[in-house]
CSV table of C-alpha atoms and ligand atoms in Angstrom, one decimal:
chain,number,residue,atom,x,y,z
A,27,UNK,CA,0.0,0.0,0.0
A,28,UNK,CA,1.1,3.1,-1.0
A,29,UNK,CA,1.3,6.3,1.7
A,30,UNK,CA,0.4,9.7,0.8
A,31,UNK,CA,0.6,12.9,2.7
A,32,UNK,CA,-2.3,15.0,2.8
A,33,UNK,CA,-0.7,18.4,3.2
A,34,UNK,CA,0.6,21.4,1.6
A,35,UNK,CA,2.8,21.7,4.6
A,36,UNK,CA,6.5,21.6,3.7
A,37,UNK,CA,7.8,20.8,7.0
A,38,UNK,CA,5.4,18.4,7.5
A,39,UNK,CA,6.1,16.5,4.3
A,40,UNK,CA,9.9,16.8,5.0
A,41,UNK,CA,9.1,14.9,8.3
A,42,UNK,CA,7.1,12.4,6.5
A,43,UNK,CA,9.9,11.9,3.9
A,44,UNK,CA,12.4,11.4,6.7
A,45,UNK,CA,10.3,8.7,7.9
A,46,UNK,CA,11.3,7.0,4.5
A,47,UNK,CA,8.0,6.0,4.2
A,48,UNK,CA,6.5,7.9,2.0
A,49,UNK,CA,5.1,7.8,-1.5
A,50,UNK,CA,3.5,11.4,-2.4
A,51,UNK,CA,1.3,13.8,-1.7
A,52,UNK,CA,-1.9,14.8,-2.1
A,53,UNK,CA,-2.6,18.8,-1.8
A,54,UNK,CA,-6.3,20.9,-2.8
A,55,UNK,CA,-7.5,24.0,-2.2
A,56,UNK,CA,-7.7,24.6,1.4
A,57,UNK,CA,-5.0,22.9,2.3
A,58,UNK,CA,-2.9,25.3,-0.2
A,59,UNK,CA,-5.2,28.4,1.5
A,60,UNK,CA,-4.3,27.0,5.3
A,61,UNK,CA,-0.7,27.7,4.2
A,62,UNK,CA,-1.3,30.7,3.4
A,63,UNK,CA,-0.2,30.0,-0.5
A,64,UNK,CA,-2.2,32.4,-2.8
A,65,UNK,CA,-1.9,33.5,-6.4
A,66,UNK,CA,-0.9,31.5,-9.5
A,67,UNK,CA,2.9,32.0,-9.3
A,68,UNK,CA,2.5,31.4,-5.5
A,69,UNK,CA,0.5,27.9,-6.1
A,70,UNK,CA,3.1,27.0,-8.3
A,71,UNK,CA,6.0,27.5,-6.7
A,72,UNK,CA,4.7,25.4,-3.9
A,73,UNK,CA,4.0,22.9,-6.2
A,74,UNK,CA,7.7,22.4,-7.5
A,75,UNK,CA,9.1,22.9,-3.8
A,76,UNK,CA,6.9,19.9,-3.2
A,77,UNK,CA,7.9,18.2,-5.9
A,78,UNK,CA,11.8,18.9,-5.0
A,79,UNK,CA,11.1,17.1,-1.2
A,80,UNK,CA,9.2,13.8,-2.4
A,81,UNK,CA,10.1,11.0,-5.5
A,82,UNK,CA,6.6,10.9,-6.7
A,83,UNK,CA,3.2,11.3,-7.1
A,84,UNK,CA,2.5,15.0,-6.0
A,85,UNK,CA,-1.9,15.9,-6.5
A,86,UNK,CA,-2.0,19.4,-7.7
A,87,UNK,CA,-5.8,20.4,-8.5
A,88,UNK,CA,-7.4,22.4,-11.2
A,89,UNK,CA,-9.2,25.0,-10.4
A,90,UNK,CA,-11.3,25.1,-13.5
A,91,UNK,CA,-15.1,23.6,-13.7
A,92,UNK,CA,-14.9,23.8,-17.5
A,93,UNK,CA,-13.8,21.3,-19.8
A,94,UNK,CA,-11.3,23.2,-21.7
A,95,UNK,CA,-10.0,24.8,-18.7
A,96,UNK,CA,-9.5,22.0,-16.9
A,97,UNK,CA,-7.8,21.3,-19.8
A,98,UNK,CA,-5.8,23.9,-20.2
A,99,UNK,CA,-5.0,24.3,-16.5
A,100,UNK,CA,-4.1,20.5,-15.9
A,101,UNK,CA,-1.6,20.2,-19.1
A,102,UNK,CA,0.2,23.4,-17.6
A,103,UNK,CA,-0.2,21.5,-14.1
A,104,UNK,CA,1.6,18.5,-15.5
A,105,UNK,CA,4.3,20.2,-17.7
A,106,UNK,CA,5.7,21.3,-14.3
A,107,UNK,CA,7.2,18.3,-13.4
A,108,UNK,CA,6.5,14.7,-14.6
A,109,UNK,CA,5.6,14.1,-10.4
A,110,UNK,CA,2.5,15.7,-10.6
A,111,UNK,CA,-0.8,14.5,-11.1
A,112,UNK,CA,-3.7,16.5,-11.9
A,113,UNK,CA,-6.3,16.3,-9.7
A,114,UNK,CA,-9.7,16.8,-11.2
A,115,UNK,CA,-13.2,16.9,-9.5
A,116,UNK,CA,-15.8,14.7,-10.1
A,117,UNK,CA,-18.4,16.6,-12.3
A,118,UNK,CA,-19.1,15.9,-16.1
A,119,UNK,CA,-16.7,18.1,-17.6
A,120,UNK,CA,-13.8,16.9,-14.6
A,121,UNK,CA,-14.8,13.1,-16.5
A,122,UNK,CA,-14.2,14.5,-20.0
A,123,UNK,CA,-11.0,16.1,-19.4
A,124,UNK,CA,-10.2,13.2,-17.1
A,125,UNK,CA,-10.4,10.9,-20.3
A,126,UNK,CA,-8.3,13.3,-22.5
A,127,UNK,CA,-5.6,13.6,-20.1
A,128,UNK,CA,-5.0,9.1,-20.0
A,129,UNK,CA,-5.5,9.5,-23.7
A,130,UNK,CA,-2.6,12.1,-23.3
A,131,UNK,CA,-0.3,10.0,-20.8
A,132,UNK,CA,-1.4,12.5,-18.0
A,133,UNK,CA,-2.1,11.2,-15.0
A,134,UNK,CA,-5.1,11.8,-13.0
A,135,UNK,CA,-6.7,11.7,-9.4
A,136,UNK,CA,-10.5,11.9,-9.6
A,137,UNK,CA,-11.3,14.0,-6.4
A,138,UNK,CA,-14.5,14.0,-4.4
A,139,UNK,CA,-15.6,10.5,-4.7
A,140,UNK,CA,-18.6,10.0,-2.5
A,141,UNK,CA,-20.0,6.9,-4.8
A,142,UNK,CA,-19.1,3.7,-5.8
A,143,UNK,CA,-21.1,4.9,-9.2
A,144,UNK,CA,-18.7,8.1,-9.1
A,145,UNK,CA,-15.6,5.4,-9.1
A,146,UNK,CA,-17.1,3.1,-11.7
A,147,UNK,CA,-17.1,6.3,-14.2
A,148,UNK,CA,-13.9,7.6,-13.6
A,149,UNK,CA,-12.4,4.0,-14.0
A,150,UNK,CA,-14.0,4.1,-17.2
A,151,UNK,CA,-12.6,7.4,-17.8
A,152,UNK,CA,-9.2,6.4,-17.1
A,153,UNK,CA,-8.0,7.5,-13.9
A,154,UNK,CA,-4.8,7.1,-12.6
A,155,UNK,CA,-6.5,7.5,-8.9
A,156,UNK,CA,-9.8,7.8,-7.1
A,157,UNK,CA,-10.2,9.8,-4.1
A,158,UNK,CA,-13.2,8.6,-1.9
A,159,UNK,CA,-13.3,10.5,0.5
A,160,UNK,CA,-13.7,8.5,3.8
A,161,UNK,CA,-13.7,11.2,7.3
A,162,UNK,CA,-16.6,13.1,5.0
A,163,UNK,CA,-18.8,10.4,4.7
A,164,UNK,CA,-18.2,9.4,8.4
A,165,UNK,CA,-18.8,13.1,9.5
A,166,UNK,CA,-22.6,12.5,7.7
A,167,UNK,CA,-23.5,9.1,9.1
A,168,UNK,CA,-22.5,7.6,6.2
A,169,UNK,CA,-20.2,4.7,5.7
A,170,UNK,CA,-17.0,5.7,4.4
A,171,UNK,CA,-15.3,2.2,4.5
A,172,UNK,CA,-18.1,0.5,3.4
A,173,UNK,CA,-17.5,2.7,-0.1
A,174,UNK,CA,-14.0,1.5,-0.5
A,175,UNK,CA,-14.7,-1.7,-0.1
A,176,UNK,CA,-17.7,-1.6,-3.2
A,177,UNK,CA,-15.0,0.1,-5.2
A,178,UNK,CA,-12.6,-2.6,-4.7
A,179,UNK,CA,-15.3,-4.9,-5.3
A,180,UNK,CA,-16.3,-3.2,-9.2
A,181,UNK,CA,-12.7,-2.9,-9.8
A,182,UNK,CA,-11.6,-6.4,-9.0
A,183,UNK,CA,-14.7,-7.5,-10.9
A,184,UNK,CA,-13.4,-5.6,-14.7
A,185,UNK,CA,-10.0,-5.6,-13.7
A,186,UNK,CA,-9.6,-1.8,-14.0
A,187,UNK,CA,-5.9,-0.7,-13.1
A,188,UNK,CA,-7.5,2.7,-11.8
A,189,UNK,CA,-6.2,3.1,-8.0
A,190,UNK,CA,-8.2,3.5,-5.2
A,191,UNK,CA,-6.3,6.0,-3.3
A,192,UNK,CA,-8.6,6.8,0.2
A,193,UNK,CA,-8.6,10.6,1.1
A,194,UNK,CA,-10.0,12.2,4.1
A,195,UNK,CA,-8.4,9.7,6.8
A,196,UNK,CA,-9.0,10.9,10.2
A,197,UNK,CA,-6.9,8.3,12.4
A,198,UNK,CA,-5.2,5.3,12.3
A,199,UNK,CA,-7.6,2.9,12.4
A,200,UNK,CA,-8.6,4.0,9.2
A,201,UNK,CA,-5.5,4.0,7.6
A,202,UNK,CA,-5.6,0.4,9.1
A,203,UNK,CA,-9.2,-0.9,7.7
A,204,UNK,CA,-8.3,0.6,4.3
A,205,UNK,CA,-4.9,-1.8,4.4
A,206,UNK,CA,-7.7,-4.6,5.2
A,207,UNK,CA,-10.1,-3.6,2.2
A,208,UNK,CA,-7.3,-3.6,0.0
A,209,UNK,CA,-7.1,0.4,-0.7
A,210,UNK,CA,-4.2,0.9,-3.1
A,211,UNK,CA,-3.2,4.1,-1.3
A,212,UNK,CA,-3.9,5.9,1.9
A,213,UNK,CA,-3.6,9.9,1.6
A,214,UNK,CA,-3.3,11.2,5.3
A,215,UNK,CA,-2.4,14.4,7.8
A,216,UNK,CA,1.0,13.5,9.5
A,217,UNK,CA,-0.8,13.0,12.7
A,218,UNK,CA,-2.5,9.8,11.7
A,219,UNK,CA,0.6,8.1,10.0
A,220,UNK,CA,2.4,9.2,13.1
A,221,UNK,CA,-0.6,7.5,15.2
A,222,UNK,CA,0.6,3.8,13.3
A,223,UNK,CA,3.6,4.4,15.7
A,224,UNK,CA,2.0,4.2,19.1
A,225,UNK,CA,1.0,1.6,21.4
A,226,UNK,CA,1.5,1.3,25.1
A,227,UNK,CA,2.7,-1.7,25.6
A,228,UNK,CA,5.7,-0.8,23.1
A,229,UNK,CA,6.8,2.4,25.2
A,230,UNK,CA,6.4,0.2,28.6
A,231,UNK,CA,8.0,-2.8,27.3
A,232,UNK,CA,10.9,-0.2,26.0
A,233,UNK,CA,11.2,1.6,29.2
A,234,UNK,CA,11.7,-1.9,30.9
A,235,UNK,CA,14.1,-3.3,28.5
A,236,UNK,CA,16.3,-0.3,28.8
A,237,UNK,CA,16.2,-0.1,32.9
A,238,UNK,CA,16.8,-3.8,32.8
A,239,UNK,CA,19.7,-3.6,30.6
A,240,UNK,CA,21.2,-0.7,33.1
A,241,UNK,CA,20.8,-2.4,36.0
A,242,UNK,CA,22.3,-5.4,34.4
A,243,UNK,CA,25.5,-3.0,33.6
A,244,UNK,CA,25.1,-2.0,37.0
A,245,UNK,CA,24.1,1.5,36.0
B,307,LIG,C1,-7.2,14.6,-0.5
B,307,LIG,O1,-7.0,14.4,-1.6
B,307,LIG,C2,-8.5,15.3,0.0
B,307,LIG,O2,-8.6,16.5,-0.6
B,307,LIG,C3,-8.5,15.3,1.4
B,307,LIG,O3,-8.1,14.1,2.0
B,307,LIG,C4,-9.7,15.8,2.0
B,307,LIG,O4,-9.7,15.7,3.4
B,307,LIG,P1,-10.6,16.4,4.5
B,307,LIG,O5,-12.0,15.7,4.4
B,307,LIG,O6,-10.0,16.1,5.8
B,307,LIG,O7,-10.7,17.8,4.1
């Protein structure tokens, strides 16, 4: 499974990096406006810094709602750096340009997946990625899991080599039950990757390891 940060925050993917654990990054529009990152050259920049920290696989996402803007603003997107993918949200025109850009070699993440139906299409269209977005569905009384697990369903069924990369991951637990669904990719803030880390029994065990070690030295 692959691990992707969901941040804009260089420091934060620096930390993740360190880690050697990790495979991209996913960014969008808030996360970029929580930053404090505005204008086009601003947006930009960020977007090669990124791309100068991590190997692969850095989500940069259009702006645009039309088709040929999407257009136009993806393939300048993706001309940046051969790391980025262009993320495109689900609406009509998002599933056109989606399909021009695999017919081009770009790659894609379909954002703002809140169906299995919404998956099925943008398989179809040829996305690199899907987002479902988990935490969001949760947040509604909705079953976030239970939609990565019908995607992996439809796309095991037609063998479709679009990925299903789950977004919106609140904790570790859920980075944990996407690994069990079979989620291609996780995308999530530092603080839940950081959250695979802990358990009590590993800092107590630790702690007793290392006192018995220095009383054995007679420490
Ligand atoms: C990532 O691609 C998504 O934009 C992100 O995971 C959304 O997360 P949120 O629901 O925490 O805003």
């Amino acid at each position: 499974m692959k691990f992707f940060i969901d941040t804009a925050n260089l420091d934060q993917i620096r930390e993740a990096h360190d880690l050697g654990i990790l495979d991209g990054v996913t960014t969008n529009p808030s996360l970029m406006a929580k930053e404090g990152i505005t204008g086009q050259e601003n947006v930009i920049n960020h977007y090669k810094a990124i791309c100068d920290i991590v190997e692969d696989n850095v989500s940069a996402e259009v702006i645009a709602t039309t088709f040929d803007e999407i257009v136009k603003e993806g393939e300048a997107l993706a001309a940046l750096n051969p790391k980025i993918v262009v993320k495109v949200p689900m609406i009509k025109d998002g599933v056109k340009a989606i399909k021009y850009f695999s017919s081009k070699g770009i790659k894609t993440n379909c954002t703002l997946i809140f169906s299995a139906g919404q998956a099925l299409l943008a398989a179809k269209a040829g996305a690199t990625y899907v987002s479902p977005f988990l935490g969001r569905l949760d947040d509604i009384s909705s079953d976030g899991l239970a939609l990565i697990e019908d995607i992996r369903t439809i796309f095991d069924n037609y063998g479709y080599e679009t990925q299903i990369l789950a977004a919106s991951i609140r904790g570790p637990l859920h980075i944990v039950n996407c690994a069990k669904l079979g989620a291609d990719v996780i995308t999530a803030p530092l603080a839940a990757i950081a959250g695979l880390l802990k358990h009590p029994l590993t800092d107590s065990g630790l702690a007793t390891f290392l006192a018995d070690h220095a009383k054995a030295a007679g420490k």
